[in-house]
């Protein structure tokens, strides 16, 4: 690892001043992704801005029943927070499907949003990668691309976003709160992560001088009928080949609203309003869910090695929505082990 300087601001103003003063600086909190990238020489910051002294560690339920999650809340603390488990069980389930207990004890809310792709060519500095070095080319497009995107990719990059948490946040229409030199900005979750297009080096719409301060979730209509299903090569400590956050609001046996977000298939969590709308007014069931899945995957374009992800996604969506309709997650308390214990 290359030498670097560590600065530790005590206030948000100081942290933003450091970002403005040092264009090549990187923000660090849990360090569970950035340190790996530095060891692999993918990232070479001369200065790290350690933000762990900032007061961003609380989980607050507001008067209207929303939750505001501080950017430095650890993934484990969030997953096992009683209010979150009760009101937003999808969040707990997605967090506990990710990484390992040790990593969840270190990784933060903002860090989870800002983690980078696990495309193996991105980590291999001998391989061409437009995300790491713009203009270099993309080794994955004609290389080994089993784990790569089937939706929303470009001829510059076919990487996927690795987070489980973000798939749940996308389904629940979270808001990302950020602070910069011009004050606070609130970003709809769908607008926070980018598709690669012609500039795959940019993962998000966060400005260079902004810091994520919180994530907010409105009271959820999906606390009972939701599910997070993650499919991967091994049972534990692996990124998703495909994951599904499925949410249904059911009244008198009829779906009145639905959310479906896919992970492991695109550069950002993938949603399609047309698929969700197709379920409204229908009774929950395999046929309706399969039709919605077909709409969601209608624009999927496989690479050489990942056509299997289309069928896998189709089946995973149906399975997750059947479990959501049955309220499986709601019935089985997380602490009793119904969710993956990695
Ligand atoms: Fe780099 Fe994206 Fe290509 Fe992977 S898919 S090698 S991250 S440009």
mmCIF file of C-alpha atoms in Angstrom, residues 6-12 14 28-29 49-57 72:
data_model
loop_
_atom_site.group_PDB
_atom_site.id
_atom_site.type_symbol
_atom_site.label_atom_id
_atom_site.label_comp_id
_atom_site.label_asym_id
_atom_site.label_seq_id
_atom_site.Cartn_x
_atom_site.Cartn_y
_atom_site.Cartn_z
ATOM 1 C CA UNK A 6 -4.813 10.776 7.623
ATOM 2 C CA UNK A 7 -6.833 13.804 8.719
ATOM 3 C CA UNK A 8 -9.650 13.602 11.286
ATOM 4 C CA UNK A 9 -12.145 16.481 11.109
ATOM 5 C CA UNK A 10 -14.320 17.149 14.172
ATOM 6 C CA UNK A 11 -17.070 18.971 12.268
ATOM 7 C CA UNK A 12 -18.873 18.653 8.956
ATOM 8 C CA UNK A 14 -14.018 20.972 8.468
ATOM 9 C CA UNK A 28 -13.002 6.871 4.943
ATOM 10 C CA UNK A 29 -15.223 5.499 7.704
ATOM 11 C CA UNK A 49 -10.410 12.096 5.500
ATOM 12 C CA UNK A 50 -11.544 9.989 8.451
ATOM 13 C CA UNK A 51 -15.106 11.131 9.185
ATOM 14 C CA UNK A 52 -15.768 8.840 12.152
ATOM 15 C CA UNK A 53 -15.697 11.763 14.615
ATOM 16 C CA UNK A 54 -18.736 13.369 12.975
ATOM 17 C CA UNK A 55 -22.052 12.995 14.848
ATOM 18 C CA UNK A 56 -23.760 10.742 12.302
ATOM 19 C CA UNK A 57 -24.322 7.565 14.314
ATOM 20 C CA UNK A 72 -22.069 6.282 10.204
#
